[in-house]
mmCIF file of C-alpha atoms in Angstrom:
data_model
loop_
_atom_site.group_PDB
_atom_site.id
_atom_site.type_symbol
_atom_site.label_atom_id
_atom_site.label_comp_id
_atom_site.label_asym_id
_atom_site.label_seq_id
_atom_site.Cartn_x
_atom_site.Cartn_y
_atom_site.Cartn_z
ATOM 1 C CA MET A 1 0.061 -0.248 0.070
ATOM 2 C CA LEU A 2 0.925 3.207 -0.610
ATOM 3 C CA ASP A 3 1.374 5.628 2.448
ATOM 4 C CA PHE A 4 4.375 7.805 2.334
ATOM 5 C CA GLU A 5 2.439 10.648 3.444
ATOM 6 C CA LYS A 6 0.843 9.500 5.906
ATOM 7 C CA SER A 7 4.710 10.652 7.348
ATOM 8 C CA TYR A 8 3.137 14.093 7.162
ATOM 9 C CA TYR A 9 -0.189 13.725 8.538
ATOM 10 C CA SER A 10 0.147 16.485 11.817
ATOM 11 C CA ASP A 11 -2.464 18.027 14.229
ATOM 12 C CA THR A 12 -1.387 21.215 11.805
ATOM 13 C CA VAL A 13 -1.598 19.745 8.519
ATOM 14 C CA MET A 14 -5.159 17.666 8.311
ATOM 15 C CA ALA A 15 -5.439 17.789 4.034
ATOM 16 C CA ILE A 16 -2.719 16.755 1.669
ATOM 17 C CA VAL A 17 -2.127 17.740 -2.063
ATOM 18 C CA GLY A 18 -1.287 15.022 -4.829
ATOM 19 C CA VAL A 19 0.383 16.166 -8.028
ATOM 20 C CA ASP A 20 1.193 14.862 -11.371
ATOM 21 C CA GLU A 21 0.588 15.143 -14.445
ATOM 22 C CA ALA A 22 0.831 12.680 -17.780
ATOM 23 C CA GLY A 23 2.107 13.206 -21.563
ATOM 24 C CA ARG A 24 5.446 14.941 -21.319
ATOM 25 C CA GLY A 25 7.533 12.992 -24.034
ATOM 26 C CA PRO A 26 4.719 13.013 -26.098
ATOM 27 C CA LEU A 27 4.903 14.627 -29.708
ATOM 28 C CA ALA A 28 1.151 16.024 -29.671
ATOM 29 C CA GLY A 29 -0.784 16.510 -27.441
ATOM 30 C CA PRO A 30 -2.027 18.297 -24.518
ATOM 31 C CA VAL A 31 0.660 18.289 -20.933
ATOM 32 C CA CYS A 32 -2.418 16.594 -18.374
ATOM 33 C CA ALA A 33 -2.350 17.596 -15.024
ATOM 34 C CA ALA A 34 -5.136 17.107 -11.282
ATOM 35 C CA ALA A 35 -4.578 17.288 -8.111
ATOM 36 C CA ALA A 36 -6.481 15.122 -5.843
ATOM 37 C CA ILE A 37 -7.691 14.894 -1.703
ATOM 38 C CA LEU A 38 -8.148 12.174 -0.162
ATOM 39 C CA PRO A 39 -9.720 11.198 3.010
ATOM 40 C CA SER A 40 -6.438 10.257 5.178
ATOM 41 C CA ASP A 41 -7.995 7.469 6.422
ATOM 42 C CA TYR A 42 -8.840 6.179 3.035
ATOM 43 C CA GLN A 43 -7.768 2.768 1.793
ATOM 44 C CA ASN A 44 -7.471 1.188 -1.234
ATOM 45 C CA ASP A 45 -4.979 -1.240 -2.436
ATOM 46 C CA LEU A 46 -5.238 -0.765 -5.276
ATOM 47 C CA ILE A 47 -4.130 2.088 -6.612
ATOM 48 C CA ASN A 48 -0.518 2.589 -7.956
ATOM 49 C CA ASP A 49 1.201 4.891 -10.310
ATOM 50 C CA SER A 50 -0.728 4.109 -13.200
ATOM 51 C CA LYS A 51 2.228 3.584 -15.373
ATOM 52 C CA GLN A 52 2.021 0.492 -13.265
ATOM 53 C CA LEU A 53 -2.137 -0.789 -13.908
ATOM 54 C CA THR A 54 -4.155 -1.504 -18.046
ATOM 55 C CA ALA A 55 -6.021 0.928 -18.733
ATOM 56 C CA LYS A 56 -9.164 -1.122 -17.615
ATOM 57 C CA GLN A 57 -7.323 -0.087 -13.746
ATOM 58 C CA ARG A 58 -7.197 3.180 -14.851
ATOM 59 C CA ASP A 59 -10.501 3.771 -15.318
ATOM 60 C CA ALA A 60 -12.296 2.322 -12.574
ATOM 61 C CA LEU A 61 -9.667 3.801 -10.301
ATOM 62 C CA TYR A 62 -10.651 7.584 -12.022
ATOM 63 C CA ASP A 63 -14.195 6.125 -11.183
ATOM 64 C CA GLU A 64 -13.251 5.510 -7.674
ATOM 65 C CA ILE A 65 -10.468 8.545 -7.057
ATOM 66 C CA LYS A 66 -13.692 10.849 -7.592
ATOM 67 C CA ALA A 67 -16.389 9.913 -5.799
ATOM 68 C CA HIS A 68 -13.845 9.063 -2.446
ATOM 69 C CA ALA A 69 -11.667 12.092 -2.567
ATOM 70 C CA LEU A 70 -12.593 15.913 -1.020
ATOM 71 C CA SER A 71 -11.655 17.541 -3.810
ATOM 72 C CA TYR A 72 -9.964 17.194 -7.321
ATOM 73 C CA GLY A 73 -8.653 19.632 -10.246
ATOM 74 C CA ILE A 74 -7.470 18.490 -13.637
ATOM 75 C CA ALA A 75 -6.131 20.770 -16.016
ATOM 76 C CA PHE A 76 -4.553 21.152 -19.829
ATOM 77 C CA ALA A 77 -2.139 22.939 -21.046
ATOM 78 C CA THR A 78 -1.622 22.722 -24.918
ATOM 79 C CA ALA A 79 0.882 22.421 -27.326
ATOM 80 C CA GLU A 80 0.826 25.872 -28.096
ATOM 81 C CA GLU A 81 1.577 26.668 -24.927
ATOM 82 C CA ILE A 82 4.136 23.766 -24.583
ATOM 83 C CA ASP A 83 5.977 24.748 -27.457
ATOM 84 C CA ARG A 84 5.698 28.674 -26.242
ATOM 85 C CA MET A 85 6.529 28.076 -23.108
ATOM 86 C CA ASN A 86 8.625 24.815 -22.893
ATOM 87 C CA ILE A 87 7.137 21.695 -21.236
ATOM 88 C CA TYR A 88 8.630 21.448 -18.186
ATOM 89 C CA ALA A 89 7.512 25.750 -17.278
ATOM 90 C CA ALA A 90 4.576 24.154 -19.297
ATOM 91 C CA THR A 91 3.699 21.248 -16.646
ATOM 92 C CA GLN A 92 4.249 23.411 -13.721
ATOM 93 C CA LYS A 93 1.370 26.155 -15.333
ATOM 94 C CA ALA A 94 -0.816 22.572 -15.663
ATOM 95 C CA MET A 95 -0.172 21.329 -12.239
ATOM 96 C CA LYS A 96 -1.063 25.387 -9.919
ATOM 97 C CA GLU A 97 -3.889 25.133 -12.664
ATOM 98 C CA ALA A 98 -4.825 22.253 -11.168
ATOM 99 C CA ILE A 99 -4.519 23.194 -7.729
ATOM 100 C CA ALA A 100 -6.724 26.215 -7.634
ATOM 101 C CA GLN A 101 -10.013 24.441 -9.337
ATOM 102 C CA LEU A 102 -9.902 23.190 -5.075
ATOM 103 C CA ASN A 103 -12.638 23.865 -2.926
ATOM 104 C CA VAL A 104 -11.555 22.597 0.281
ATOM 105 C CA PRO A 105 -8.893 23.794 2.539
ATOM 106 C CA TYR A 106 -5.117 21.889 2.937
ATOM 107 C CA GLN A 107 -1.780 22.298 3.771
ATOM 108 C CA LEU A 108 0.774 20.918 2.432
ATOM 109 C CA ILE A 109 1.775 19.696 -1.330
ATOM 110 C CA LEU A 110 3.460 16.927 -2.611
ATOM 111 C CA THR A 111 4.391 15.919 -6.276
ATOM 112 C CA ASP A 112 6.040 13.323 -8.691
ATOM 113 C CA ALA A 113 9.558 14.975 -7.975
ATOM 114 C CA MET A 114 7.574 18.635 -9.512
ATOM 115 C CA PRO A 115 9.384 22.118 -7.780
ATOM 116 C CA LEU A 116 6.145 25.315 -7.173
ATOM 117 C CA ARG A 117 6.860 27.847 -6.178
ATOM 118 C CA GLY A 118 4.725 30.834 -5.415
ATOM 119 C CA LEU A 119 1.454 29.085 -3.220
ATOM 120 C CA SER A 120 0.785 29.477 -0.613
ATOM 121 C CA VAL A 121 1.103 26.489 1.876
ATOM 122 C CA PRO A 122 4.582 24.487 1.491
ATOM 123 C CA VAL A 123 5.320 21.797 -2.285
ATOM 124 C CA VAL A 124 7.373 19.508 -1.185
ATOM 125 C CA PRO A 125 8.835 17.347 -4.510
ATOM 126 C CA ILE A 126 9.164 13.563 -4.289
ATOM 127 C CA ILE A 127 11.101 11.720 -6.329
ATOM 128 C CA LYS A 128 9.109 8.293 -7.681
ATOM 129 C CA GLY A 129 6.676 10.404 -5.671
ATOM 130 C CA ASP A 130 3.323 8.173 -7.501
ATOM 131 C CA ALA A 131 4.553 4.943 -6.599
ATOM 132 C CA LYS A 132 5.013 6.132 -3.707
ATOM 133 C CA ALA A 133 2.045 8.668 -1.703
ATOM 134 C CA MET A 134 -1.296 7.078 -2.607
ATOM 135 C CA CYS A 135 -2.369 11.187 -3.415
ATOM 136 C CA ILE A 136 0.977 11.165 -6.036
ATOM 137 C CA ALA A 137 -0.599 8.243 -7.715
ATOM 138 C CA ALA A 138 -4.286 8.771 -7.387
ATOM 139 C CA ALA A 139 -3.588 12.348 -9.100
ATOM 140 C CA SER A 140 -1.367 10.678 -11.309
ATOM 141 C CA ILE A 141 -4.394 7.981 -12.980
ATOM 142 C CA LEU A 142 -6.160 11.114 -13.231
ATOM 143 C CA ALA A 143 -4.158 12.468 -15.202
ATOM 144 C CA LYS A 144 -3.631 9.611 -17.545
ATOM 145 C CA VAL A 145 -7.227 8.570 -17.538
ATOM 146 C CA THR A 146 -7.901 12.596 -18.556
ATOM 147 C CA ARG A 147 -5.609 12.819 -21.187
ATOM 148 C CA ASP A 148 -5.706 9.910 -22.897
ATOM 149 C CA ARG A 149 -9.123 9.822 -22.929
ATOM 150 C CA TYR A 150 -8.506 13.209 -25.107
ATOM 151 C CA MET A 151 -6.480 11.658 -27.191
ATOM 152 C CA GLU A 152 -9.035 8.970 -28.388
ATOM 153 C CA GLU A 153 -11.385 11.948 -28.546
ATOM 154 C CA LEU A 154 -8.149 13.887 -30.583
ATOM 155 C CA GLU A 155 -9.165 10.457 -33.122
ATOM 156 C CA ARG A 156 -12.541 11.340 -33.979
ATOM 157 C CA ALA A 157 -10.880 14.473 -35.326
ATOM 158 C CA TYR A 158 -8.653 13.331 -36.916
ATOM 159 C CA PRO A 159 -8.424 9.594 -38.899
ATOM 160 C CA GLN A 160 -5.194 9.584 -39.930
ATOM 161 C CA PHE A 161 -3.240 9.888 -37.264
ATOM 162 C CA SER A 162 -4.418 6.478 -34.259
ATOM 163 C CA PHE A 163 -3.854 9.479 -30.960
ATOM 164 C CA GLY A 164 -6.480 6.576 -29.452
ATOM 165 C CA THR A 165 -4.065 4.025 -29.709
ATOM 166 C CA HIS A 166 -0.007 5.711 -28.996
ATOM 167 C CA LYS A 167 -1.817 9.518 -28.089
ATOM 168 C CA GLY A 168 0.028 11.657 -29.426
ATOM 169 C CA TYR A 169 4.416 9.304 -27.975
ATOM 170 C CA GLY A 170 6.105 9.054 -30.784
ATOM 171 C CA THR A 171 5.894 5.223 -31.754
ATOM 172 C CA LYS A 172 6.563 3.955 -34.944
ATOM 173 C CA LYS A 173 3.276 4.237 -36.275
ATOM 174 C CA HIS A 174 2.869 7.833 -35.286
ATOM 175 C CA MET A 175 6.353 8.560 -36.882
ATOM 176 C CA GLU A 176 4.903 7.023 -40.254
ATOM 177 C CA GLU A 177 1.705 8.623 -39.567
ATOM 178 C CA LEU A 178 3.911 12.122 -39.542
ATOM 179 C CA ASP A 179 6.229 11.063 -42.618
ATOM 180 C CA LYS A 180 2.423 10.614 -44.773
ATOM 181 C CA TYR A 181 0.503 13.655 -43.282
ATOM 182 C CA GLY A 182 3.069 16.218 -41.416
ATOM 183 C CA PRO A 183 1.986 17.886 -38.298
ATOM 184 C CA ILE A 184 -1.710 19.664 -37.262
ATOM 185 C CA GLU A 185 -0.708 22.602 -36.756
ATOM 186 C CA GLY A 186 -2.379 23.383 -32.978
ATOM 187 C CA ILE A 187 -1.277 19.743 -32.164
ATOM 188 C CA HIS A 188 1.629 18.390 -33.009
ATOM 189 C CA ARG A 189 4.870 19.920 -30.507
ATOM 190 C CA LYS A 190 6.892 22.426 -32.787
ATOM 191 C CA THR A 191 9.626 21.883 -30.911
ATOM 192 C CA PHE A 192 9.970 18.327 -30.383
ATOM 193 C CA ALA A 193 12.898 17.181 -32.412
ATOM 194 C CA PRO A 194 11.179 14.843 -34.621
ATOM 195 C CA VAL A 195 8.221 16.942 -35.339
ATOM 196 C CA ALA A 196 11.095 20.269 -35.941
ATOM 197 C CA LYS A 197 12.205 18.748 -38.540
ATOM 198 C CA PHE A 198 9.241 19.139 -40.635
ATOM 199 C CA TYR A 199 9.043 23.444 -39.867
ATOM 200 C CA THR A 200 12.433 23.451 -40.987
ATOM 201 C CA LYS A 201 12.187 21.296 -43.892
ATOM 202 C CA GLN A 202 9.895 23.740 -44.781
ATOM 203 C CA LEU A 203 11.676 26.426 -43.829
ATOM 204 C CA THR A 204 14.631 25.631 -46.367
ATOM 205 C CA LEU A 205 11.518 25.238 -49.412
ATOM 206 C CA PHE A 206 11.758 29.009 -49.842
#
């Protein structure tokens, strides 16, 4: 059971926010961040780092977490924001927006190794936090499921790309689709090397 956050509860820390993201590495689509506050006595041995779970397990836990969380927030940073700000800053932006949606008081924020500055309570970045703290793991599941569902919707809008399968990551299939159709404006991340080459190629034509 993930219970790393248990040691942080005290007379002054009664509600802890877990924060994580999904989608920092893909070539297309947004990065999604989630923040979740679980009851201090909540137990669920099935909750784990989202990468260690099957899609079916994540979907079931997504509903479970939403039903039991004291509060949660989910936010995106778009591909265009990622290109403008860089992926690190865009991820921090999405995390802060997810935290801003929380509607109950909290006294501490735990993140999966991501420092966040300028917030009203202490922030503790934890290396491999999504495999140690249940609240971070819960946030990772909310972020992963939300982003995966967004990418599945994106495939319906752009059926030439298998976004529902590769989720925008640089798989062999995705690279073949990029070579055949070229990047989609506002969807592909222009500053990521496998996409950037298409724009460099365009510039050399003029």
